[in-house]
PDB file of C-alpha atoms in Angstrom:
ATOM      1  CA  MET A   1      -8.610 -27.914  -0.980  1.00 51.00           C
ATOM      2  CA  GLY A   2      -8.649 -27.175   2.736  1.00 54.00           C
ATOM      3  CA  PHE A   3      -5.070 -25.899   2.518  1.00 56.00           C
ATOM      4  CA  ALA A   4      -5.987 -23.545  -0.326  1.00 71.00           C
ATOM      5  CA  ILE A   5      -8.944 -22.135   1.629  1.00 83.00           C
ATOM      6  CA  ASN A   6      -6.896 -21.629   4.790  1.00 85.00           C
ATOM      7  CA  GLY A   7      -4.170 -19.934   2.756  1.00 87.00           C
ATOM      8  CA  ALA A   8      -6.789 -17.681   1.176  1.00 89.00           C
ATOM      9  CA  ILE A   9      -8.080 -16.741   4.647  1.00 91.00           C
ATOM     10  CA  GLU A  10      -4.574 -15.849   5.835  1.00 92.00           C
ATOM     11  CA  GLN A  11      -3.940 -13.718   2.751  1.00 92.00           C
ATOM     12  CA  GLY A  12      -7.377 -12.150   2.968  1.00 93.00           C
ATOM     13  CA  LEU A  13      -6.680 -10.955   6.515  1.00 94.00           C
ATOM     14  CA  LEU A  14      -3.334  -9.422   5.526  1.00 94.00           C
ATOM     15  CA  TYR A  15      -4.728  -7.774   2.394  1.00 95.00           C
ATOM     16  CA  ALA A  16      -7.599  -6.436   4.526  1.00 96.00           C
ATOM     17  CA  ILE A  17      -5.176  -3.900   6.017  1.00 96.00           C
ATOM     18  CA  MET A  18      -4.565  -2.594   2.486  1.00 96.00           C
ATOM     19  CA  ALA A  19      -8.306  -2.604   1.792  1.00 96.00           C
ATOM     20  CA  LEU A  20      -8.902  -0.492   4.913  1.00 96.00           C
ATOM     21  CA  GLY A  21      -6.392   2.015   3.563  1.00 96.00           C
ATOM     22  CA  VAL A  22      -8.233   2.121   0.235  1.00 96.00           C
ATOM     23  CA  TYR A  23     -11.512   2.525   2.133  1.00 96.00           C
ATOM     24  CA  ILE A  24     -10.164   5.642   3.883  1.00 96.00           C
ATOM     25  CA  SER A  25      -9.037   7.319   0.659  1.00 95.00           C
ATOM     26  CA  PHE A  26     -11.911   6.332  -1.636  1.00 93.00           C
ATOM     27  CA  ARG A  27     -14.874   6.210   0.739  1.00 92.00           C
ATOM     28  CA  ILE A  28     -13.967   8.494   3.636  1.00 94.00           C
ATOM     29  CA  LEU A  29     -12.021  11.170   1.728  1.00 94.00           C
ATOM     30  CA  ASN A  30     -13.685  10.564  -1.644  1.00 92.00           C
ATOM     31  CA  PHE A  31     -10.184  10.854  -3.150  1.00 93.00           C
ATOM     32  CA  PRO A  32      -9.196   8.659  -6.152  1.00 90.00           C
ATOM     33  CA  ASP A  33      -5.724   7.820  -4.831  1.00 93.00           C
ATOM     34  CA  LEU A  34      -3.625   5.663  -7.149  1.00 94.00           C
ATOM     35  CA  THR A  35      -0.572   5.986  -4.901  1.00 96.00           C
ATOM     36  CA  VAL A  36      -1.657   2.615  -3.500  1.00 96.00           C
ATOM     37  CA  ASP A  37       0.107   0.578  -6.202  1.00 95.00           C
ATOM     38  CA  GLY A  38       3.386   2.277  -5.334  1.00 95.00           C
ATOM     39  CA  SER A  39       3.041   2.481  -1.553  1.00 97.00           C
ATOM     40  CA  PHE A  40       2.156  -1.238  -1.279  1.00 97.00           C
ATOM     41  CA  ALA A  41       5.423  -2.186  -2.984  1.00 96.00           C
ATOM     42  CA  LEU A  42       7.196   0.516  -0.963  1.00 97.00           C
ATOM     43  CA  GLY A  43       6.165  -1.181   2.280  1.00 96.00           C
ATOM     44  CA  GLY A  44       7.389  -4.551   1.037  1.00 96.00           C
ATOM     45  CA  ALA A  45      10.682  -3.119  -0.254  1.00 96.00           C
ATOM     46  CA  VAL A  46      11.476  -1.197   2.942  1.00 97.00           C
ATOM     47  CA  ALA A  47      10.626  -4.119   5.232  1.00 96.00           C
ATOM     48  CA  ALA A  48      12.573  -6.650   3.160  1.00 95.00           C
ATOM     49  CA  LYS A  49      15.651  -4.435   2.872  1.00 95.00           C
ATOM     50  CA  LEU A  50      15.777  -3.706   6.610  1.00 96.00           C
ATOM     51  CA  ILE A  51      15.260  -7.358   7.567  1.00 96.00           C
ATOM     52  CA  LEU A  52      18.033  -8.435   5.181  1.00 95.00           C
ATOM     53  CA  ASP A  53      20.282  -5.772   6.715  1.00 94.00           C
ATOM     54  CA  GLY A  54      19.788  -7.394  10.124  1.00 92.00           C
ATOM     55  CA  TYR A  55      17.204  -5.093  11.667  1.00 94.00           C
ATOM     56  CA  SER A  56      14.259  -6.281  13.759  1.00 95.00           C
ATOM     57  CA  PRO A  57      11.106  -7.183  11.797  1.00 95.00           C
ATOM     58  CA  PHE A  58       9.161  -4.933  14.184  1.00 95.00           C
ATOM     59  CA  LEU A  59      11.388  -1.969  13.321  1.00 97.00           C
ATOM     60  CA  ALA A  60      11.100  -2.888   9.644  1.00 96.00           C
ATOM     61  CA  MET A  61       7.291  -2.795   9.919  1.00 96.00           C
ATOM     62  CA  LEU A  62       7.367   0.574  11.679  1.00 97.00           C
ATOM     63  CA  VAL A  63       9.673   2.129   9.084  1.00 97.00           C
ATOM     64  CA  ALA A  64       7.550   0.662   6.258  1.00 97.00           C
ATOM     65  CA  LEU A  65       4.440   2.195   7.817  1.00 97.00           C
ATOM     66  CA  LEU A  66       6.155   5.597   8.109  1.00 97.00           C
ATOM     67  CA  ALA A  67       7.419   5.362   4.516  1.00 97.00           C
ATOM     68  CA  GLY A  68       3.863   4.752   3.317  1.00 97.00           C
ATOM     69  CA  ALA A  69       2.656   7.730   5.351  1.00 97.00           C
ATOM     70  CA  VAL A  70       5.284   9.932   3.676  1.00 97.00           C
ATOM     71  CA  ALA A  71       4.141   8.731   0.238  1.00 97.00           C
ATOM     72  CA  GLY A  72       0.531   9.617   1.074  1.00 97.00           C
ATOM     73  CA  PHE A  73       1.657  12.933   2.560  1.00 97.00           C
ATOM     74  CA  LEU A  74       3.429  13.871  -0.690  1.00 97.00           C
ATOM     75  CA  THR A  75       0.392  12.927  -2.781  1.00 97.00           C
ATOM     76  CA  GLY A  76      -1.800  15.066  -0.534  1.00 96.00           C
ATOM     77  CA  LEU A  77       0.702  17.914  -0.736  1.00 96.00           C
ATOM     78  CA  MET A  78       0.709  17.827  -4.538  1.00 96.00           C
ATOM     79  CA  SER A  79      -3.080  17.790  -4.637  1.00 95.00           C
ATOM     80  CA  THR A  80      -3.782  20.460  -2.012  1.00 94.00           C
ATOM     81  CA  LYS A  81      -0.829  22.855  -2.130  1.00 94.00           C
ATOM     82  CA  GLY A  82       0.300  22.121  -5.673  1.00 95.00           C
ATOM     83  CA  LYS A  83      -3.272  22.247  -6.998  1.00 93.00           C
ATOM     84  CA  ILE A  84      -2.666  19.117  -9.056  1.00 94.00           C
ATOM     85  CA  ASN A  85      -5.711  17.005  -9.861  1.00 94.00           C
ATOM     86  CA  GLY A  86      -6.038  14.263  -7.229  1.00 92.00           C
ATOM     87  CA  LEU A  87      -6.067  11.442  -9.767  1.00 93.00           C
ATOM     88  CA  LEU A  88      -2.966  12.806 -11.504  1.00 95.00           C
ATOM     89  CA  ALA A  89      -1.186  13.387  -8.183  1.00 95.00           C
ATOM     90  CA  GLY A  90      -1.691   9.719  -7.295  1.00 95.00           C
ATOM     91  CA  ILE A  91      -0.420   8.595 -10.700  1.00 95.00           C
ATOM     92  CA  LEU A  92       2.685  10.782 -10.352  1.00 96.00           C
ATOM     93  CA  SER A  93       3.404   9.331  -6.903  1.00 96.00           C
ATOM     94  CA  MET A  94       2.881   5.795  -8.173  1.00 96.00           C
ATOM     95  CA  ILE A  95       5.304   6.337 -11.080  1.00 95.00           C
ATOM     96  CA  GLY A  96       7.903   8.002  -8.867  1.00 96.00           C
ATOM     97  CA  LEU A  97       7.696   5.231  -6.270  1.00 96.00           C
ATOM     98  CA  TRP A  98       8.598   2.612  -8.863  1.00 95.00           C
ATOM     99  CA  SER A  99      12.090   4.111  -9.194  1.00 94.00           C
ATOM    100  CA  ILE A 100      12.356   4.771  -5.455  1.00 96.00           C
ATOM    101  CA  ASN A 101      11.444   1.173  -4.658  1.00 95.00           C
ATOM    102  CA  LEU A 102      14.134  -0.088  -7.043  1.00 94.00           C
ATOM    103  CA  ARG A 103      16.695   2.134  -5.305  1.00 94.00           C
ATOM    104  CA  ILE A 104      15.623   0.871  -1.884  1.00 94.00           C
ATOM    105  CA  MET A 105      16.016  -2.710  -3.092  1.00 93.00           C
ATOM    106  CA  GLY A 106      19.528  -1.989  -4.373  1.00 90.00           C
ATOM    107  CA  ASP A 107      18.521  -1.841  -8.058  1.00 83.00           C
ATOM    108  CA  SER A 108      17.258  -5.414  -7.740  1.00 86.00           C
ATOM    109  CA  SER A 109      13.683  -6.217  -8.701  1.00 87.00           C
ATOM    110  CA  ASN A 110      13.373  -8.952  -6.077  1.00 91.00           C
ATOM    111  CA  LEU A 111      14.561  -9.529  -2.496  1.00 93.00           C
ATOM    112  CA  ALA A 112      14.238 -13.018  -0.983  1.00 93.00           C
ATOM    113  CA  LEU A 113      13.388 -13.479   2.709  1.00 92.00           C
ATOM    114  CA  LEU A 114      13.089 -17.257   2.830  1.00 87.00           C
ATOM    115  CA  ARG A 115      15.916 -17.779   5.354  1.00 87.00           C
ATOM    116  CA  GLU A 116      15.278 -14.667   7.413  1.00 91.00           C
ATOM    117  CA  THR A 117      13.433 -14.194  10.688  1.00 92.00           C
ATOM    118  CA  THR A 118      10.239 -12.304   9.909  1.00 94.00           C
ATOM    119  CA  LEU A 119       7.038 -11.480  11.727  1.00 94.00           C
ATOM    120  CA  VAL A 120       5.391 -14.404   9.953  1.00 93.00           C
ATOM    121  CA  THR A 121       8.034 -16.895  11.132  1.00 93.00           C
ATOM    122  CA  MET A 122       7.643 -15.445  14.645  1.00 94.00           C
ATOM    123  CA  VAL A 123       3.894 -16.020  14.446  1.00 93.00           C
ATOM    124  CA  GLU A 124       4.484 -19.592  13.263  1.00 90.00           C
ATOM    125  CA  ASP A 125       6.887 -20.153  16.174  1.00 91.00           C
ATOM    126  CA  LEU A 126       4.099 -19.245  18.615  1.00 90.00           C
ATOM    127  CA  HIS A 127       2.446 -22.564  17.657  1.00 88.00           C
ATOM    128  CA  VAL A 128      -1.076 -21.223  18.166  1.00 91.00           C
ATOM    129  CA  PRO A 129      -3.357 -24.265  17.760  1.00 90.00           C
ATOM    130  CA  ASP A 130      -5.601 -24.495  14.704  1.00 85.00           C
ATOM    131  CA  LEU A 131      -9.357 -24.345  15.141  1.00 80.00           C
ATOM    132  CA  VAL A 132     -10.419 -27.857  14.194  1.00 82.00           C
ATOM    133  CA  ILE A 133     -14.047 -29.033  14.085  1.00 79.00           C
ATOM    134  CA  GLY A 134     -14.914 -32.603  13.152  1.00 75.00           C
ATOM    135  CA  GLY A 135     -11.362 -33.261  11.981  1.00 74.00           C
ATOM    136  CA  VAL A 136     -11.509 -30.294   9.569  1.00 75.00           C
ATOM    137  CA  THR A 137      -9.247 -27.264  10.084  1.00 79.00           C
ATOM    138  CA  ILE A 138     -11.599 -24.284  10.027  1.00 80.00           C
ATOM    139  CA  ILE A 139      -8.919 -21.662  10.605  1.00 87.00           C
ATOM    140  CA  THR A 140      -5.186 -22.039  11.181  1.00 88.00           C
ATOM    141  CA  GLY A 141      -3.339 -20.770  14.239  1.00 91.00           C
ATOM    142  CA  VAL A 142      -1.467 -18.311  12.000  1.00 91.00           C
ATOM    143  CA  ALA A 143      -4.771 -16.941  10.698  1.00 92.00           C
ATOM    144  CA  ILE A 144      -6.037 -16.549  14.270  1.00 93.00           C
ATOM    145  CA  VAL A 145      -3.052 -14.317  15.089  1.00 94.00           C
ATOM    146  CA  PHE A 146      -3.569 -12.366  11.854  1.00 94.00           C
ATOM    147  CA  LEU A 147      -7.246 -11.959  12.769  1.00 94.00           C
ATOM    148  CA  VAL A 148      -6.327 -10.489  16.163  1.00 95.00           C
ATOM    149  CA  VAL A 149      -3.942  -8.044  14.448  1.00 95.00           C
ATOM    150  CA  ILE A 150      -6.498  -6.899  11.860  1.00 96.00           C
ATOM    151  CA  LEU A 151      -9.192  -6.462  14.513  1.00 95.00           C
ATOM    152  CA  ILE A 152      -6.830  -4.266  16.535  1.00 96.00           C
ATOM    153  CA  VAL A 153      -6.121  -2.207  13.394  1.00 96.00           C
ATOM    154  CA  LYS A 154      -9.866  -1.954  12.707  1.00 96.00           C
ATOM    155  CA  LEU A 155     -10.619  -0.765  16.252  1.00 96.00           C
ATOM    156  CA  LEU A 156      -7.865   1.860  16.048  1.00 96.00           C
ATOM    157  CA  ILE A 157      -9.301   3.155  12.760  1.00 96.00           C
ATOM    158  CA  ASP A 158     -12.815   3.218  14.236  1.00 96.00           C
ATOM    159  CA  TRP A 159     -11.498   5.155  17.223  1.00 96.00           C
ATOM    160  CA  PHE A 160      -9.610   7.657  15.053  1.00 96.00           C
ATOM    161  CA  LEU A 161     -12.588   8.318  12.776  1.00 94.00           C
ATOM    162  CA  HIS A 162     -14.677   9.199  15.833  1.00 94.00           C
ATOM    163  CA  THR A 163     -12.152  11.713  17.213  1.00 94.00           C
ATOM    164  CA  ASP A 164     -12.498  15.414  16.393  1.00 92.00           C
ATOM    165  CA  LEU A 165      -9.745  15.138  13.778  1.00 92.00           C
ATOM    166  CA  GLY A 166     -11.283  11.975  12.350  1.00 92.00           C
ATOM    167  CA  LEU A 167     -14.682  13.662  12.106  1.00 92.00           C
ATOM    168  CA  ASP A 168     -13.029  16.521  10.215  1.00 91.00           C
ATOM    169  CA  VAL A 169     -11.486  14.003   7.804  1.00 93.00           C
ATOM    170  CA  ARG A 170     -14.893  12.381   7.270  1.00 92.00           C
ATOM    171  CA  ALA A 171     -16.564  15.753   6.786  1.00 92.00           C
ATOM    172  CA  THR A 172     -13.904  16.720   4.221  1.00 92.00           C
ATOM    173  CA  GLY A 173     -14.902  13.751   2.094  1.00 90.00           C
ATOM    174  CA  ASP A 174     -18.635  14.414   2.538  1.00 88.00           C
ATOM    175  CA  ASN A 175     -18.666  18.153   1.887  1.00 86.00           C
ATOM    176  CA  ALA A 176     -15.365  20.030   1.829  1.00 84.00           C
ATOM    177  CA  THR A 177     -17.036  23.395   1.188  1.00 82.00           C
ATOM    178  CA  MET A 178     -19.275  23.084   4.216  1.00 85.00           C
ATOM    179  CA  ILE A 179     -16.508  22.005   6.589  1.00 85.00           C
ATOM    180  CA  ARG A 180     -14.335  24.897   5.380  1.00 84.00           C
ATOM    181  CA  SER A 181     -17.130  27.289   6.305  1.00 82.00           C
ATOM    182  CA  PHE A 182     -16.790  26.036   9.887  1.00 77.00           C
ATOM    183  CA  GLY A 183     -13.107  26.941   9.922  1.00 79.00           C
ATOM    184  CA  ALA A 184     -11.623  23.494   9.287  1.00 80.00           C
ATOM    185  CA  ASN A 185      -8.436  23.247   7.233  1.00 89.00           C
ATOM    186  CA  THR A 186      -9.438  20.782   4.515  1.00 91.00           C
ATOM    187  CA  ASP A 187      -5.930  20.727   3.047  1.00 92.00           C
ATOM    188  CA  ARG A 188      -4.636  19.442   6.381  1.00 94.00           C
ATOM    189  CA  THR A 189      -7.356  16.820   6.772  1.00 94.00           C
ATOM    190  CA  THR A 190      -6.860  15.595   3.185  1.00 95.00           C
ATOM    191  CA  ILE A 191      -3.126  15.200   3.716  1.00 96.00           C
ATOM    192  CA  ILE A 192      -3.655  13.412   7.052  1.00 96.00           C
ATOM    193  CA  GLY A 193      -6.234  11.077   5.526  1.00 95.00           C
ATOM    194  CA  LEU A 194      -3.979  10.154   2.598  1.00 97.00           C
ATOM    195  CA  ALA A 195      -0.988   9.670   4.906  1.00 97.00           C
ATOM    196  CA  LEU A 196      -3.017   7.297   7.094  1.00 96.00           C
ATOM    197  CA  SER A 197      -4.401   5.469   4.057  1.00 96.00           C
ATOM    198  CA  ASN A 198      -0.998   4.819   2.505  1.00 97.00           C
ATOM    199  CA  ALA A 199       0.551   3.965   5.876  1.00 97.00           C
ATOM    200  CA  LEU A 200      -1.955   1.105   6.125  1.00 97.00           C
ATOM    201  CA  VAL A 201      -1.291   0.076   2.523  1.00 97.00           C
ATOM    202  CA  ALA A 202       2.485  -0.005   3.098  1.00 97.00           C
ATOM    203  CA  CYS A 203       1.952  -1.944   6.337  1.00 96.00           C
ATOM    204  CA  SER A 204      -0.011  -4.542   4.370  1.00 96.00           C
ATOM    205  CA  GLY A 205       2.739  -4.663   1.732  1.00 96.00           C
ATOM    206  CA  ALA A 206       5.339  -5.287   4.442  1.00 96.00           C
ATOM    207  CA  TRP A 207       3.230  -8.131   5.908  1.00 96.00           C
ATOM    208  CA  ILE A 208       2.653  -9.712   2.484  1.00 95.00           C
ATOM    209  CA  ALA A 209       6.367  -9.568   1.613  1.00 95.00           C
ATOM    210  CA  GLN A 210       7.158 -11.457   4.820  1.00 95.00           C
ATOM    211  CA  TYR A 211       4.262 -13.873   4.284  1.00 94.00           C
ATOM    212  CA  GLN A 212       5.250 -14.844   0.728  1.00 93.00           C
ATOM    213  CA  GLY A 213       8.971 -14.785   1.512  1.00 92.00           C
ATOM    214  CA  PHE A 214      10.058 -12.090  -0.922  1.00 93.00           C
ATOM    215  CA  ALA A 215       9.502  -8.487  -1.967  1.00 93.00           C
ATOM    216  CA  ASP A 216       9.126  -7.629  -5.631  1.00 93.00           C
ATOM    217  CA  VAL A 217       9.118  -4.223  -7.281  1.00 92.00           C
ATOM    218  CA  GLY A 218       5.955  -5.187  -9.179  1.00 91.00           C
ATOM    219  CA  MET A 219       4.051  -6.604  -6.216  1.00 92.00           C
ATOM    220  CA  GLY A 220       1.883  -3.490  -6.007  1.00 90.00           C
ATOM    221  CA  VAL A 221       0.600  -3.615  -9.583  1.00 88.00           C
ATOM    222  CA  GLY A 222      -3.194  -3.811  -9.536  1.00 86.00           C
ATOM    223  CA  MET A 223      -3.466  -3.369  -5.749  1.00 91.00           C
ATOM    224  CA  ILE A 224      -5.850  -0.452  -6.132  1.00 91.00           C
ATOM    225  CA  VAL A 225      -8.297  -2.676  -8.041  1.00 89.00           C
ATOM    226  CA  ILE A 226      -7.968  -5.466  -5.467  1.00 90.00           C
ATOM    227  CA  GLY A 227      -8.538  -2.957  -2.657  1.00 92.00           C
ATOM    228  CA  LEU A 228     -11.597  -1.535  -4.388  1.00 90.00           C
ATOM    229  CA  ALA A 229     -12.911  -5.047  -5.037  1.00 90.00           C
ATOM    230  CA  SER A 230     -12.644  -5.837  -1.320  1.00 92.00           C
ATOM    231  CA  VAL A 231     -14.361  -2.583  -0.338  1.00 92.00           C
ATOM    232  CA  ILE A 232     -17.186  -2.895  -2.865  1.00 90.00           C
ATOM    233  CA  VAL A 233     -17.824  -6.613  -2.259  1.00 90.00           C
ATOM    234  CA  GLY A 234     -17.874  -5.982   1.494  1.00 91.00           C
ATOM    235  CA  GLU A 235     -20.351  -3.125   1.144  1.00 88.00           C
ATOM    236  CA  VAL A 236     -22.641  -5.143  -1.123  1.00 86.00           C
ATOM    237  CA  LEU A 237     -22.654  -8.205   1.148  1.00 85.00           C
ATOM    238  CA  PHE A 238     -22.598  -6.577   4.580  1.00 86.00           C
ATOM    239  CA  GLY A 239     -23.693  -2.942   4.081  1.00 79.00           C
ATOM    240  CA  ARG A 240     -22.127   0.193   5.577  1.00 76.00           C
ATOM    241  CA  PRO A 241     -24.641   2.069   7.752  1.00 80.00           C
ATOM    242  CA  THR A 242     -22.000   2.951  10.364  1.00 89.00           C
ATOM    243  CA  ILE A 243     -18.205   3.341  10.386  1.00 92.00           C
ATOM    244  CA  MET A 244     -17.729   0.323  12.656  1.00 92.00           C
ATOM    245  CA  ARG A 245     -19.830  -1.884  10.419  1.00 92.00           C
ATOM    246  CA  ALA A 246     -18.250  -0.465   7.261  1.00 93.00           C
ATOM    247  CA  THR A 247     -14.696  -1.297   8.371  1.00 94.00           C
ATOM    248  CA  LEU A 248     -15.857  -4.775   9.371  1.00 94.00           C
ATOM    249  CA  ALA A 249     -17.472  -5.132   5.934  1.00 94.00           C
ATOM    250  CA  VAL A 250     -14.157  -4.236   4.271  1.00 95.00           C
ATOM    251  CA  ILE A 251     -12.419  -7.037   6.182  1.00 95.00           C
ATOM    252  CA  GLY A 252     -15.208  -9.437   5.196  1.00 94.00           C
ATOM    253  CA  GLY A 253     -14.955  -8.279   1.587  1.00 93.00           C
ATOM    254  CA  SER A 254     -11.215  -8.959   1.540  1.00 94.00           C
ATOM    255  CA  LEU A 255     -11.803 -12.499   2.837  1.00 94.00           C
ATOM    256  CA  VAL A 256     -14.575 -13.166   0.312  1.00 92.00           C
ATOM    257  CA  TYR A 257     -12.431 -11.817  -2.527  1.00 91.00           C
ATOM    258  CA  ARG A 258      -9.510 -14.083  -1.623  1.00 92.00           C
ATOM    259  CA  LEU A 259     -11.801 -17.103  -1.318  1.00 91.00           C
ATOM    260  CA  VAL A 260     -13.263 -16.392  -4.765  1.00 90.00           C
ATOM    261  CA  ILE A 261      -9.739 -16.194  -6.195  1.00 89.00           C
ATOM    262  CA  ALA A 262      -8.825 -19.488  -4.490  1.00 88.00           C
ATOM    263  CA  PHE A 263     -11.888 -21.222  -5.952  1.00 88.00           C
ATOM    264  CA  ALA A 264     -11.149 -19.725  -9.387  1.00 87.00           C
ATOM    265  CA  LEU A 265      -7.636 -21.160  -9.303  1.00 85.00           C
ATOM    266  CA  ARG A 266      -9.025 -24.471  -8.051  1.00 85.00           C
ATOM    267  CA  ALA A 267     -11.440 -24.499 -10.985  1.00 86.00           C
ATOM    268  CA  GLY A 268      -8.514 -24.493 -13.387  1.00 84.00           C
ATOM    269  CA  LEU A 269      -8.032 -20.832 -14.216  1.00 85.00           C
ATOM    270  CA  LYS A 270      -4.458 -19.577 -14.597  1.00 86.00           C
ATOM    271  CA  THR A 271      -2.839 -17.006 -12.330  1.00 82.00           C
ATOM    272  CA  SER A 272      -2.652 -14.739 -15.386  1.00 83.00           C
ATOM    273  CA  ASP A 273      -6.477 -14.768 -15.443  1.00 86.00           C
ATOM    274  CA  MET A 274      -6.807 -13.317 -11.936  1.00 85.00           C
ATOM    275  CA  LYS A 275      -6.811  -9.684 -13.096  1.00 83.00           C
ATOM    276  CA  LEU A 276      -9.777 -10.493 -15.314  1.00 87.00           C
ATOM    277  CA  VAL A 277     -11.494 -12.303 -12.442  1.00 86.00           C
ATOM    278  CA  THR A 278     -10.933  -9.248 -10.223  1.00 84.00           C
ATOM    279  CA  ALA A 279     -12.421  -6.955 -12.869  1.00 86.00           C
ATOM    280  CA  LEU A 280     -15.464  -9.236 -13.210  1.00 87.00           C
ATOM    281  CA  ILE A 281     -15.939  -9.325  -9.427  1.00 84.00           C
ATOM    282  CA  VAL A 282     -15.964  -5.516  -9.270  1.00 83.00           C
ATOM    283  CA  ILE A 283     -18.337  -5.262 -12.232  1.00 87.00           C
ATOM    284  CA  LEU A 284     -20.745  -7.778 -10.664  1.00 84.00           C
ATOM    285  CA  ALA A 285     -20.565  -6.106  -7.264  1.00 80.00           C
ATOM    286  CA  LEU A 286     -21.355  -2.712  -8.797  1.00 80.00           C
ATOM    287  CA  THR A 287     -24.084  -3.760 -11.213  1.00 86.00           C
ATOM    288  CA  LEU A 288     -25.848  -6.652  -9.465  1.00 77.00           C
ATOM    289  CA  PRO A 289     -27.461  -4.582  -6.657  1.00 73.00           C
ATOM    290  CA  ASN A 290     -28.900  -2.116  -9.188  1.00 75.00           C
ATOM    291  CA  LEU A 291     -30.175  -4.943 -11.396  1.00 78.00           C
ATOM    292  CA  LEU A 292     -31.825  -6.617  -8.412  1.00 70.00           C
ATOM    293  CA  LYS A 293     -33.429  -3.339  -7.343  1.00 71.00           C
ATOM    294  CA  GLY A 294     -34.769  -2.894 -10.858  1.00 72.00           C
ATOM    295  CA  VAL A 295     -36.223  -6.412 -10.901  1.00 73.00           C
ATOM    296  CA  ILE A 296     -37.816  -5.963  -7.455  1.00 71.00           C
ATOM    297  CA  LYS A 297     -39.252  -2.570  -8.420  1.00 72.00           C
ATOM    298  CA  LYS A 298     -40.630  -3.982 -11.676  1.00 74.00           C
ATOM    299  CA  SER A 299     -42.235  -6.941  -9.891  1.00 73.00           C
ATOM    300  CA  LYS A 300     -43.840  -4.596  -7.351  1.00 72.00           C
ATOM    301  CA  ASN A 301     -45.214  -2.385 -10.133  1.00 72.00           C
ATOM    302  CA  ASN A 302     -46.571  -5.425 -11.949  1.00 73.00           C
ATOM    303  CA  GLY A 303     -48.186  -6.602  -8.707  1.00 67.00           C
ATOM    304  CA  LYS A 304     -49.884  -3.257  -8.196  1.00 66.00           C
ATOM    305  CA  GLY A 305     -51.066  -3.215 -11.794  1.00 60.00           C
ATOM    306  CA  GLY A 306     -52.519  -6.695 -11.422  1.00 54.00           C
ATOM    307  CA  THR A 307     -54.602  -5.814  -8.357  1.00 50.00           C
ATOM    308  CA  SER A 308     -55.956  -2.519  -9.640  1.00 45.00           C
TER     309      SER A 308
END
């Protein structure tokens, strides 16, 4: 059981990078970007192919990140310059990336990395000690390194969103008409935001491919729902009054989501049931706060009626 929880924590930290990308597109830009399913697999495919071809895992990660940025850039270009509906633009990118990912992988649907040197094997070779309390491993050394990485990514995102360009991106999502009246180029900020979002998603895909030891053309299927689940669960549990707290909530939401999945599998559910579990988590996260507010409001009204 402890192994399953620690594995869920490690995965939750890596998927948190993807969730941060989804947070930028859906919450910051208010853009329903479905490119995520394609760009996640794109990151895994690019990283796996380069590593198998003998390139450094660091270079593979960088190229994967840039490939994701290009995917987001093209989606933004279709939406802003091509005047294609944002939802449709994301779907078109996602469909196109399926074929592109297959080409990158050499028309193979799966690339194995089990005997290759990856960033994950490098992390394992660092032999960072586990955090053990009372004989119980609270968090593995690998997870500690992953945590440092995700916190660095979070701080960089926080910094960017507080720069002048980042504030323009945030304003574009809040009120594009108003920010245009101040002379800002909302097409540019939308494209930049989507490029950054999908760069993070592809980076996460590259990490996950190295973590699980293979890249698969279908590894991105359903990622948008998982990303949204992490964002929504994080917001419900931890709130989002500020950018710094919101990004931290997304990371927390990703961890909670992975732990729920681990417990669901432990309870006897099949891996094929996980999509349903994800859907139920999102539904509960969206409806439960409103139901609780309604109950609290009703109890307060009843209390007032009883004392009058």
